[in-house]
Short mmCIF file of C-alpha atoms and ligand atoms in Angstrom, two decimals:
data_model
loop_
_atom_site.label_atom_id
_atom_site.label_comp_id
_atom_site.label_asym_id
_atom_site.label_seq_id
_atom_site.Cartn_x
_atom_site.Cartn_y
_atom_site.Cartn_z
CA MET A 1 60.47 100.08 117.74
CA SER A 2 64.02 98.74 117.81
CA GLU A 3 67.08 100.95 117.48
CA ARG A 4 69.68 100.29 114.81
CA ILE A 5 73.11 99.00 115.82
CA TYR A 6 75.93 99.49 113.32
CA ILE A 7 78.09 96.44 112.80
CA PHE A 8 81.78 97.19 112.24
CA ASP A 9 83.56 94.02 111.23
CA THR A 10 87.29 93.79 111.90
CA THR A 11 87.90 90.16 110.90
CA LEU A 12 90.41 91.27 108.27
CA ARG A 13 92.33 93.55 110.64
CA ASP A 14 92.05 92.55 114.32
CA GLY A 15 90.98 89.03 113.27
CA GLU A 16 94.11 88.69 111.19
CA GLN A 17 96.12 89.50 114.31
CA SER A 18 95.23 85.99 115.56
CA PRO A 19 98.51 84.11 115.69
CA GLY A 20 99.08 82.33 112.36
CA ALA A 21 95.96 83.72 110.69
CA SER A 22 97.63 85.75 107.98
CA MET A 23 95.68 85.90 104.73
CA ASN A 24 96.75 86.95 101.26
CA THR A 25 94.97 89.59 99.20
CA ALA A 26 92.83 87.15 97.20
CA GLU A 27 91.66 85.44 100.40
CA LYS A 28 90.87 88.76 102.07
CA LEU A 29 88.95 89.92 99.04
CA ARG A 30 86.87 86.75 99.06
CA ILE A 31 86.01 87.29 102.74
CA ALA A 32 85.30 90.99 102.15
CA LEU A 33 82.78 90.20 99.40
CA GLN A 34 81.11 87.67 101.69
CA LEU A 35 80.99 90.22 104.54
CA GLU A 36 79.31 92.70 102.21
CA LYS A 37 76.73 90.04 101.38
CA LEU A 38 76.27 89.39 105.09
CA GLY A 39 75.36 93.05 105.46
CA VAL A 40 78.07 94.49 107.72
CA ASP A 41 77.90 98.29 107.83
CA VAL A 42 81.65 98.89 108.05
CA LEU A 43 84.47 96.54 107.15
CA GLU A 44 87.94 97.24 108.53
CA ALA A 45 90.11 95.94 105.72
CA GLY A 46 93.54 96.36 107.29
CA PHE A 47 96.30 98.59 108.58
CA PRO A 48 98.00 99.93 105.42
CA ALA A 49 101.06 101.36 107.19
CA ALA A 50 101.81 97.99 108.78
CA SER A 51 102.87 96.20 105.60
CA ASP A 52 102.74 96.36 101.81
CA GLY A 53 100.46 93.31 101.88
CA ASP A 54 97.98 95.14 104.08
CA PHE A 55 98.15 98.17 101.83
CA GLU A 56 97.44 96.09 98.75
CA SER A 57 94.52 94.26 100.39
CA VAL A 58 92.91 97.47 101.59
CA SER A 59 93.15 99.07 98.14
CA LYS A 60 91.76 96.00 96.36
CA ILE A 61 88.86 95.73 98.82
CA ALA A 62 88.24 99.49 98.65
CA GLU A 63 87.92 99.28 94.87
CA LYS A 64 85.51 96.35 94.97
CA LEU A 65 82.98 97.09 97.71
CA LYS A 66 80.09 99.30 96.72
CA ASN A 67 77.65 99.26 99.66
CA THR A 68 79.81 98.65 102.69
CA GLU A 69 82.01 101.32 104.24
CA VAL A 70 85.67 100.31 104.04
CA ALA A 71 87.85 101.39 106.97
CA ALA A 72 91.63 101.46 107.24
CA LEU A 73 93.50 101.69 110.53
CA ALA A 74 96.19 104.33 111.14
CA ARG A 75 98.17 105.52 114.12
CA THR A 76 98.08 109.26 114.72
CA SER A 77 101.12 110.01 112.55
CA ARG A 78 100.61 111.84 109.26
CA SER A 79 102.50 109.13 107.39
CA ASP A 80 100.10 106.42 108.67
CA ILE A 81 97.09 108.54 107.75
CA ASP A 82 98.53 109.31 104.29
CA ARG A 83 99.08 105.60 103.73
CA ALA A 84 95.56 104.75 104.92
CA TRP A 85 94.07 107.31 102.55
CA GLU A 86 96.25 106.22 99.65
CA ALA A 87 94.85 102.70 100.09
CA LEU A 88 91.27 103.88 100.62
CA LYS A 89 90.92 106.54 97.98
CA GLY A 90 89.19 104.27 95.44
CA ALA A 91 86.45 103.32 97.93
CA ALA A 92 82.81 104.25 97.42
CA LYS A 93 82.52 104.77 101.19
CA PRO A 94 85.93 105.24 102.83
CA ARG A 95 86.57 105.62 106.56
CA ILE A 96 89.89 106.48 108.23
CA HIS A 97 90.21 104.90 111.66
CA THR A 98 92.91 106.52 113.74
CA PHE A 99 93.85 105.57 117.28
CA ILE A 100 96.12 106.32 120.21
CA ALA A 101 96.28 104.89 123.71
CA THR A 102 94.70 106.92 126.51
CA SER A 103 95.36 104.83 129.64
CA ASP A 104 98.05 106.10 132.02
CA ILE A 105 99.92 102.81 131.79
CA HIS A 106 100.08 102.90 127.97
CA MET A 107 100.89 106.61 127.81
CA LYS A 108 103.69 106.31 130.35
CA TYR A 109 105.35 103.03 129.37
CA LYS A 110 104.49 102.58 125.71
CA LEU A 111 104.11 106.06 124.27
CA ASN A 112 106.19 107.99 126.77
CA MET A 113 103.80 110.90 126.36
CA SER A 114 101.84 113.10 128.76
CA ARG A 115 98.06 113.32 128.78
CA ASP A 116 98.21 116.73 127.08
CA GLU A 117 100.51 115.44 124.36
CA VAL A 118 98.18 112.52 123.64
CA ILE A 119 95.13 114.79 123.32
CA ARG A 120 97.09 117.07 121.01
CA LYS A 121 98.18 114.12 118.86
CA ALA A 122 94.65 112.73 118.71
CA VAL A 123 93.16 116.06 117.66
CA GLU A 124 95.84 116.69 115.04
CA ALA A 125 95.32 113.20 113.61
CA VAL A 126 91.56 113.59 113.36
CA ARG A 127 91.90 117.04 111.75
CA TYR A 128 94.44 115.68 109.29
CA ALA A 129 92.29 112.65 108.45
CA ARG A 130 89.34 115.01 107.95
CA SER A 131 91.32 116.78 105.25
CA TYR A 132 90.87 113.56 103.26
CA THR A 133 87.37 112.45 104.24
CA ASP A 134 84.40 113.40 106.44
CA ASN A 135 84.23 109.84 107.69
CA VAL A 136 86.78 109.62 110.50
CA GLU A 137 86.71 107.29 113.49
CA PHE A 138 88.88 107.78 116.54
CA SER A 139 89.73 104.99 119.01
CA ALA A 140 91.02 105.52 122.53
CA GLU A 141 93.14 102.41 122.85
CA ASP A 142 92.93 100.79 126.31
CA GLY A 143 89.91 103.03 126.89
CA SER A 144 88.40 100.78 129.54
CA ARG A 145 91.50 101.25 131.75
CA SER A 146 91.76 104.99 131.09
CA ASP A 147 90.88 107.68 133.59
CA ARG A 148 87.17 108.32 132.94
CA ASP A 149 87.28 112.09 132.95
CA TYR A 150 90.37 112.16 130.80
CA LEU A 151 88.72 109.75 128.35
CA CYS A 152 85.70 112.08 128.11
CA LYS A 153 88.05 115.04 127.51
CA VAL A 154 89.76 113.14 124.68
CA PHE A 155 86.43 112.22 123.10
CA GLU A 156 85.14 115.78 123.41
CA ALA A 157 88.29 117.12 121.72
CA VAL A 158 88.30 114.64 118.83
CA ILE A 159 84.59 115.13 118.18
CA GLU A 160 85.23 118.87 118.10
CA ALA A 161 88.03 118.14 115.59
CA GLY A 162 85.60 116.25 113.35
CA ALA A 163 85.49 112.57 114.42
CA LYS A 164 82.13 111.08 113.40
CA THR A 165 82.62 107.90 115.45
CA VAL A 166 84.42 107.56 118.77
CA ASN A 167 85.38 104.08 119.81
CA LEU A 168 85.88 102.84 123.35
CA PRO A 169 87.96 99.65 123.28
CA ASP A 170 88.39 97.16 126.08
CA THR A 171 91.77 96.43 124.52
CA VAL A 172 92.96 93.86 127.04
CA GLY A 173 89.58 92.26 127.75
CA TYR A 174 89.64 93.40 131.38
CA ALA A 175 86.18 94.89 131.82
CA ILE A 176 83.23 93.30 133.60
CA PRO A 177 79.85 93.79 131.85
CA SER A 178 78.13 95.98 134.49
CA GLU A 179 81.30 98.03 134.91
CA PHE A 180 81.68 98.50 131.14
CA GLY A 181 78.02 99.47 130.78
CA ASN A 182 78.51 102.07 133.52
CA LEU A 183 81.58 103.42 131.75
CA VAL A 184 79.58 103.84 128.54
CA LYS A 185 76.86 105.72 130.46
CA TYR A 186 79.52 107.86 132.10
CA VAL A 187 81.04 108.74 128.73
CA ILE A 188 77.62 109.62 127.33
CA ASN A 189 76.78 111.82 130.34
CA HIS A 190 80.15 113.55 130.60
CA THR A 191 81.13 114.19 127.00
CA PRO A 192 79.19 117.35 126.16
CA ASN A 193 79.20 116.92 122.35
CA ILE A 194 78.74 113.12 122.28
CA SER A 195 75.45 113.46 120.36
CA LYS A 196 77.47 114.67 117.35
CA ALA A 197 79.18 111.27 117.06
CA ILE A 198 78.33 107.60 117.16
CA LEU A 199 79.72 105.88 120.24
CA SER A 200 81.32 102.54 119.40
CA VAL A 201 82.77 99.71 121.48
CA HIS A 202 85.47 97.17 120.70
CA CYS A 203 85.77 94.34 123.22
CA HIS A 204 88.44 91.67 123.55
CA ASN A 205 87.72 88.26 124.99
CA ASP A 206 90.53 87.63 127.49
CA LEU A 207 88.01 86.81 130.24
CA GLY A 208 85.41 85.35 127.89
CA LEU A 209 83.26 88.48 128.33
CA ALA A 210 83.65 90.25 125.00
CA THR A 211 80.13 89.64 123.72
CA ALA A 212 78.55 90.26 127.13
CA ASN A 213 80.47 93.54 127.44
CA THR A 214 79.38 94.58 123.95
CA ILE A 215 75.73 93.88 124.74
CA GLU A 216 75.93 95.75 128.03
CA ALA A 217 77.53 98.69 126.21
CA ILE A 218 74.74 98.73 123.62
CA SER A 219 72.12 98.67 126.37
CA ALA A 220 73.93 101.64 127.91
CA GLY A 221 73.87 103.68 124.70
CA ALA A 222 76.67 102.55 122.36
CA ARG A 223 75.45 102.29 118.77
CA GLN A 224 78.37 100.71 116.90
CA ALA A 225 79.86 97.32 117.80
CA GLU A 226 83.26 96.20 116.54
CA VAL A 227 83.27 92.44 116.08
CA THR A 228 84.84 89.58 114.14
CA ILE A 229 83.55 86.41 112.54
CA ASN A 230 84.04 83.43 114.87
CA GLY A 231 85.41 85.90 117.45
CA ILE A 232 88.93 85.61 116.04
CA GLY A 233 91.43 88.31 116.92
CA GLU A 234 94.44 89.31 118.96
CA ARG A 235 95.10 86.81 121.85
CA ALA A 236 91.72 85.39 122.97
CA GLY A 237 89.98 87.26 120.18
CA ASN A 238 87.23 89.83 119.85
CA ALA A 239 83.49 89.90 120.45
CA SER A 240 81.99 87.58 117.89
CA LEU A 241 79.69 88.97 115.23
CA GLU A 242 77.44 85.93 115.22
CA GLU A 243 76.98 85.91 119.00
CA LEU A 244 76.09 89.59 119.12
CA VAL A 245 73.79 89.54 116.11
CA MET A 246 71.96 86.38 117.15
CA THR A 247 71.55 87.64 120.71
CA LEU A 248 69.83 90.77 119.38
CA HIS A 249 67.82 88.66 116.94
CA THR A 250 66.75 86.05 119.50
CA ARG A 251 65.86 88.42 122.37
CA PRO A 252 64.02 91.35 120.74
CA ASN A 253 61.60 91.33 123.66
CA TYR A 254 64.44 92.24 126.03
CA LEU A 255 66.96 94.00 123.81
CA LEU A 256 65.22 96.58 121.65
CA PHE A 257 67.97 96.72 119.02
CA SER A 258 68.47 95.36 115.56
CA SER A 259 71.20 95.16 112.94
CA ASN A 260 71.23 95.00 109.16
CA ILE A 261 72.88 91.59 109.14
CA LYS A 262 71.28 88.97 106.91
CA THR A 263 71.47 86.18 109.43
CA GLU A 264 71.15 83.40 106.84
CA PHE A 265 74.70 84.21 105.67
CA ILE A 266 76.21 83.80 109.14
CA TYR A 267 77.06 80.11 108.87
CA PRO A 268 78.56 80.22 105.35
CA THR A 269 80.62 83.26 106.39
CA SER A 270 81.85 81.52 109.52
CA ARG A 271 82.90 78.48 107.48
CA LEU A 272 84.62 80.60 104.86
CA VAL A 273 86.66 82.46 107.49
CA SER A 274 87.57 79.21 109.18
CA MET A 275 88.58 77.55 105.89
CA ILE A 276 90.69 80.50 104.79
CA THR A 277 92.43 81.30 108.08
CA GLY A 278 92.88 77.66 109.09
CA ILE A 279 91.47 78.54 112.52
CA THR A 280 88.95 75.84 113.35
CA VAL A 281 85.83 76.70 115.30
CA GLN A 282 85.58 74.87 118.63
CA PRO A 283 82.66 72.39 118.50
CA ASN A 284 80.85 73.98 121.46
CA LYS A 285 81.21 77.54 120.12
CA ALA A 286 77.92 79.44 120.41
CA ILE A 287 75.92 79.78 117.17
CA VAL A 288 78.45 78.33 114.67
CA GLY A 289 80.08 75.43 116.53
CA ALA A 290 79.41 71.92 115.19
CA ASN A 291 77.44 71.08 118.36
CA ALA A 292 75.46 74.31 118.58
CA PHE A 293 72.28 72.70 117.25
CA LEU A 294 72.84 69.07 118.32
CA HIS A 295 70.75 67.57 121.09
CA GLU A 296 72.37 64.63 122.86
CA ALA A 297 70.45 63.93 126.05
CA GLY A 298 67.44 61.61 125.72
CA ILE A 299 65.13 64.02 127.54
CA HIS A 300 66.19 66.82 125.21
CA GLN A 301 65.67 64.69 122.12
CA ASP A 302 62.24 63.67 123.33
CA GLY A 303 61.32 67.31 123.98
CA MET A 304 62.63 68.37 120.56
CA LEU A 305 60.51 65.74 118.83
CA LYS A 306 57.41 66.94 120.68
CA ASN A 307 58.13 70.61 120.05
CA PRO A 308 61.51 72.06 118.95
CA MET A 309 60.86 75.15 121.05
CA THR A 310 61.41 73.08 124.21
CA TYR A 311 65.17 73.19 123.73
CA GLU A 312 65.86 75.23 120.60
CA ILE A 313 65.95 79.01 121.01
CA MET A 314 67.08 79.61 117.42
CA LYS A 315 66.37 77.75 114.22
CA PRO A 316 69.44 76.44 112.40
CA GLU A 317 67.98 77.79 109.13
CA THR A 318 68.11 81.33 110.55
CA ILE A 319 71.91 81.25 110.43
CA GLY A 320 71.96 79.45 107.09
CA LEU A 321 72.51 75.97 108.42
CA SER A 322 70.09 73.98 106.34
CA LYS A 323 68.56 70.89 107.94
CA SER A 324 67.82 69.13 104.71
CA ARG A 325 71.33 68.70 103.40
CA LEU A 326 71.54 67.95 99.73
CA VAL A 327 73.93 65.06 99.32
CA LEU A 328 75.70 65.04 95.98
CA GLY A 329 77.23 61.99 94.36
CA LYS A 330 78.92 60.93 91.16
CA HIS A 331 75.70 61.23 89.16
CA SER A 332 75.04 64.80 90.26
CA GLY A 333 75.31 67.38 87.55
CA ARG A 334 76.72 70.86 87.21
CA HIS A 335 73.40 72.51 88.03
CA ALA A 336 72.99 70.66 91.34
CA LEU A 337 76.58 71.53 92.23
CA ARG A 338 76.08 75.22 91.42
CA THR A 339 72.85 75.31 93.46
CA GLN A 340 74.45 73.71 96.49
CA LEU A 341 77.52 75.95 96.31
CA LYS A 342 75.23 78.97 96.16
CA GLU A 343 73.43 77.74 99.28
CA LEU A 344 76.82 77.65 100.97
CA GLY A 345 77.51 81.23 99.94
CA TYR A 346 79.83 80.56 96.99
CA ASP A 347 78.63 82.39 93.93
CA LEU A 348 81.13 81.06 91.41
CA SER A 349 81.83 82.30 87.91
CA ASP A 350 81.44 79.82 85.02
CA ASP A 351 85.19 79.28 84.85
CA GLU A 352 85.42 78.66 88.60
CA LEU A 353 82.50 76.25 88.45
CA LYS A 354 84.26 74.32 85.68
CA ILE A 355 87.33 73.83 87.90
CA ILE A 356 85.26 72.78 90.91
CA PHE A 357 83.05 70.48 88.86
CA SER A 358 86.01 68.46 87.65
CA LYS A 359 87.44 68.26 91.19
CA PHE A 360 84.01 67.26 92.45
CA LYS A 361 83.84 64.39 89.94
CA GLU A 362 87.28 63.17 91.05
CA LEU A 363 86.17 63.24 94.69
CA ALA A 364 82.83 61.60 93.97
CA ASP A 365 84.74 58.68 92.42
CA LYS A 366 86.48 58.11 95.77
CA LYS A 367 83.65 59.06 98.11
CA LYS A 368 80.02 58.04 97.73
CA ASN A 369 78.36 61.06 99.34
CA VAL A 370 79.83 64.50 98.81
CA VAL A 371 78.50 66.81 101.52
CA ASP A 372 78.76 70.53 102.25
CA GLU A 373 82.07 70.29 104.10
CA ASP A 374 83.59 68.42 101.14
CA LEU A 375 82.44 71.16 98.78
CA GLU A 376 83.99 73.84 100.97
CA VAL A 377 87.31 72.03 100.78
CA LEU A 378 87.05 71.82 96.99
CA VAL A 379 86.40 75.54 96.71
CA THR A 380 89.13 76.48 99.16
CA GLU A 381 91.75 74.27 97.56
CA GLY A 382 90.61 74.68 93.96
CA ILE A 383 90.01 78.41 93.80
CA LEU A 384 91.19 80.30 96.82
CA ARG A 385 94.70 78.91 96.71
CA THR A 386 95.46 79.44 93.04
CA THR A 387 98.11 82.08 93.76
CA ASP A 388 100.14 79.62 95.84
CA THR A 389 103.90 79.32 95.29
CA PHE A 390 103.98 75.57 96.05
CA ARG A 391 101.42 73.11 94.71
CA LEU A 392 101.28 69.37 95.14
CA GLU A 393 101.33 67.49 91.84
CA TYR A 394 101.63 63.98 93.23
CA LEU A 395 102.51 62.11 96.36
CA HIS A 396 103.37 58.46 96.66
CA VAL A 397 104.21 56.88 100.01
CA THR A 398 105.17 53.39 101.07
CA SER A 399 104.86 52.38 104.70
CA GLY A 400 103.93 49.38 106.79
CA THR A 401 105.39 47.01 109.35
CA THR A 402 108.15 45.60 107.16
CA VAL A 403 109.30 48.51 104.98
CA LEU A 404 111.18 51.68 105.63
CA PRO A 405 108.64 54.50 105.18
CA MET A 406 109.44 56.47 102.05
CA ALA A 407 107.77 59.29 100.12
CA SER A 408 108.19 60.44 96.53
CA VAL A 409 106.75 63.85 95.84
CA LYS A 410 106.30 66.01 92.78
CA LEU A 411 105.65 69.69 93.41
CA SER A 412 105.12 72.66 91.20
CA ILE A 413 107.09 75.65 92.48
CA ASN A 414 105.96 78.84 90.79
CA GLY A 415 104.87 76.70 87.86
CA ARG A 416 108.14 74.69 87.59
CA SER A 417 107.92 70.96 88.38
CA VAL A 418 110.40 69.39 90.79
CA LYS A 419 110.51 65.90 92.27
CA GLY A 420 112.31 64.11 95.05
CA ALA A 421 112.11 61.26 97.54
CA ASP A 422 113.24 60.58 101.10
CA TYR A 423 112.90 58.17 104.00
CA GLY A 424 111.45 59.15 107.37
CA ASN A 425 110.12 57.88 110.68
CA GLY A 426 106.70 57.28 109.18
CA PRO A 427 104.83 58.17 105.99
CA ILE A 428 104.03 61.70 107.15
CA ASP A 429 107.55 62.39 108.34
CA SER A 430 108.96 61.18 105.01
CA ALA A 431 106.48 63.28 103.03
CA PHE A 432 107.24 66.41 105.10
CA LYS A 433 111.01 65.87 104.85
CA THR A 434 110.81 65.51 101.08
CA ILE A 435 108.60 68.58 100.72
CA ALA A 436 110.92 70.63 102.97
CA ALA A 437 113.93 69.62 100.84
CA LEU A 438 112.19 70.39 97.57
CA THR A 439 110.97 73.78 98.75
CA GLY A 440 114.26 74.66 100.46
CA THR A 441 112.37 75.56 103.64
CA ASN A 442 113.36 74.93 107.21
CA SER A 443 110.22 75.32 109.28
CA GLU A 444 109.49 73.73 112.62
CA LEU A 445 106.25 71.81 113.01
CA LEU A 446 104.70 73.22 116.19
CA ARG A 447 101.35 71.47 115.98
CA PHE A 448 99.75 68.74 113.94
CA SER A 449 96.15 67.63 114.30
CA VAL A 450 93.89 65.34 112.29
CA SER A 451 90.12 65.09 112.35
CA ALA A 452 87.40 63.74 110.12
CA ILE A 453 85.35 66.51 108.57
CA THR A 454 82.22 64.39 108.34
CA GLY A 455 81.13 61.02 109.67
CA GLY A 456 81.68 57.68 107.89
CA THR A 457 84.78 55.67 107.06
CA ASP A 458 85.07 57.38 103.67
CA ALA A 459 85.09 60.81 105.34
CA GLN A 460 87.79 63.24 104.30
CA GLY A 461 90.55 63.62 106.84
CA GLU A 462 91.27 67.21 107.72
CA VAL A 463 94.75 68.11 108.91
CA THR A 464 95.83 71.34 110.53
CA VAL A 465 99.47 72.24 111.04
CA ARG A 466 101.17 75.15 112.74
CA LEU A 467 104.59 76.00 111.35
CA GLU A 468 107.31 78.37 112.47
CA GLU A 469 110.24 79.59 110.40
CA ASN A 470 112.56 82.39 111.52
CA GLY A 471 109.99 83.77 113.96
CA LEU A 472 107.14 83.71 111.41
CA ILE A 473 104.15 81.55 112.29
CA ALA A 474 101.57 80.17 109.89
CA LEU A 475 98.69 77.74 110.01
CA GLY A 476 98.08 75.28 107.21
CA ARG A 477 95.06 73.20 106.47
CA GLY A 478 94.39 70.38 104.04
CA ALA A 479 91.73 67.76 103.46
CA ASP A 480 91.60 64.55 101.48
CA PRO A 481 90.07 61.09 101.85
CA ASP A 482 93.68 59.91 102.32
CA ILE A 483 95.13 61.41 105.52
CA ILE A 484 98.73 61.26 104.33
CA THR A 485 97.74 63.36 101.31
CA ALA A 486 95.70 65.64 103.60
CA SER A 487 98.81 66.07 105.76
CA ALA A 488 100.98 66.92 102.77
CA LYS A 489 98.36 69.44 101.56
CA ALA A 490 98.19 71.05 105.02
CA TYR A 491 101.98 71.25 105.22
CA ILE A 492 102.20 72.80 101.75
CA ASN A 493 99.44 75.25 102.65
CA GLY A 494 101.39 76.27 105.77
CA LEU A 495 104.56 76.71 103.69
CA ASN A 496 102.65 78.88 101.20
CA ARG A 497 101.46 81.07 104.05
CA LEU A 498 104.99 81.36 105.39
CA GLU A 499 106.13 82.27 101.89
CA TYR A 500 103.51 84.99 101.75
CA LEU A 501 104.66 86.34 105.12
CA LYS A 502 108.30 86.32 103.96
CA ASN A 503 107.36 88.34 100.88
CA HIS A 504 105.05 90.70 102.76
CA PRO A 505 106.93 91.50 105.96
CA THR A 506 104.86 93.24 108.60
CA ARG A 507 106.56 96.28 109.98
CA THR A 508 105.78 95.82 113.66
CA PRO A 509 104.27 99.18 114.46
CA GLU A 510 106.02 100.38 117.59
CA ALA A 511 102.84 101.80 119.08
CA LEU A 512 100.75 98.63 118.90
O1 KIV B 601 91.96 96.53 120.77
C1 KIV B 601 92.15 97.70 120.40
O2 KIV B 601 92.26 98.63 121.17
C2 KIV B 601 92.25 97.92 118.96
C3 KIV B 601 92.22 99.35 118.51
C4 KIV B 601 93.23 99.61 117.44
C5 KIV B 601 90.84 99.74 118.12
O3 KIV B 601 92.25 97.00 118.18
ZN1 ZN B 602 91.47 95.15 119.17
#
């Protein structure tokens, strides 16, 4: 009989701390609904005291989710906890997640507090949060580098104060699996009231060990795992949900644990997060990378043909990656489109389908086969970005060996049309210069990359840009069969994200 592991997803909070990965409320809500479908037990929706944008997203998500617990992060101050509760109060299943650092290095240099003061703060915070809800989680930030006995004392005190979950983070991704497993055992054996709470772990991936550490911790007795889709998160990211879940799913003979995750939604969720955040998944990424189920070597291919079990430990269908891809074309109808979008995890309303269907017809006129990746782009650009400040109405570029590259661009800015033209060093440079002038922005292009999202010469080009303006960083992504247009779309997407950041400034919390 396998034991249940609770999956706490923090894609929308720690995941959003990935550089450039800021999301607006509509985008977060879309991901939250998908995470509920995926079956996560707890969804950390944000850090309401950090910014008004976070507050708004947490409240919107709290109102919408019915089955999944919605958590909000708060430091130990009353004002943070008040703000978290204010955002959470409409939730069917709210959870306040409060934290303070417990390692000597953080207490001395960051908090400037003694061990006793930190325990007192932690206990007061948990008691205060309990005045709002029974469902309180406490995290000992930098737990893996904290003094073990002190950590156990902190956990004992916060459990006594009413914490229902105590979380042990490897905040800086420093732990080694066997060491982290031993720490979990130590905590279980030396925290007298630990059975009154669920022990959770939260591992960062600085040494590439986040998932391994999480699995070791579960084997040692932890019962909640804090993870993100595609492993995104602060610096090198967090333990990845798909790696943890599929490890438990694939090795039930060795790891006697299971989760409530509906694995067939893993791939669509991974794609959705990647499309929305603009953070592409590396091709060799376990489970969801483009190469994860490809077999290149002749010997492997031969083995696969004889029996897939020779080289395939998981079936692509298990994560929702269907082998038999339905290819749509210009004769495909609305029903086929709806069915395929549903397969990909997009359950669109009739109005949304109408928008996508007309965009699909436009694309199918330019491109013979419209595949899953193309549909994802249509949904992302056609629906998820409707609240954008800047939208591209048209782009015309001239370039070649004998003309000066020039772009004319028409944009809609908050619904008002503006047009302009400029020369540049090439078609992309001229398009970007014109767009920057029209939008009155002054961002620096830090990175620019182009790839083809599918094979074939009529494949859509996908462009990713990284922009910086006055210290704010944003990623932008765009796709189109024409790579100049894809570049302009990516640039405009990046500018929209910067605009969102300008209007929703993040108060950098001094204790983070
Ligand atoms: O990494 C960390 O310690 C955190 C805590 C706030 C849980 O993200
Ligand atoms: Zn973290």
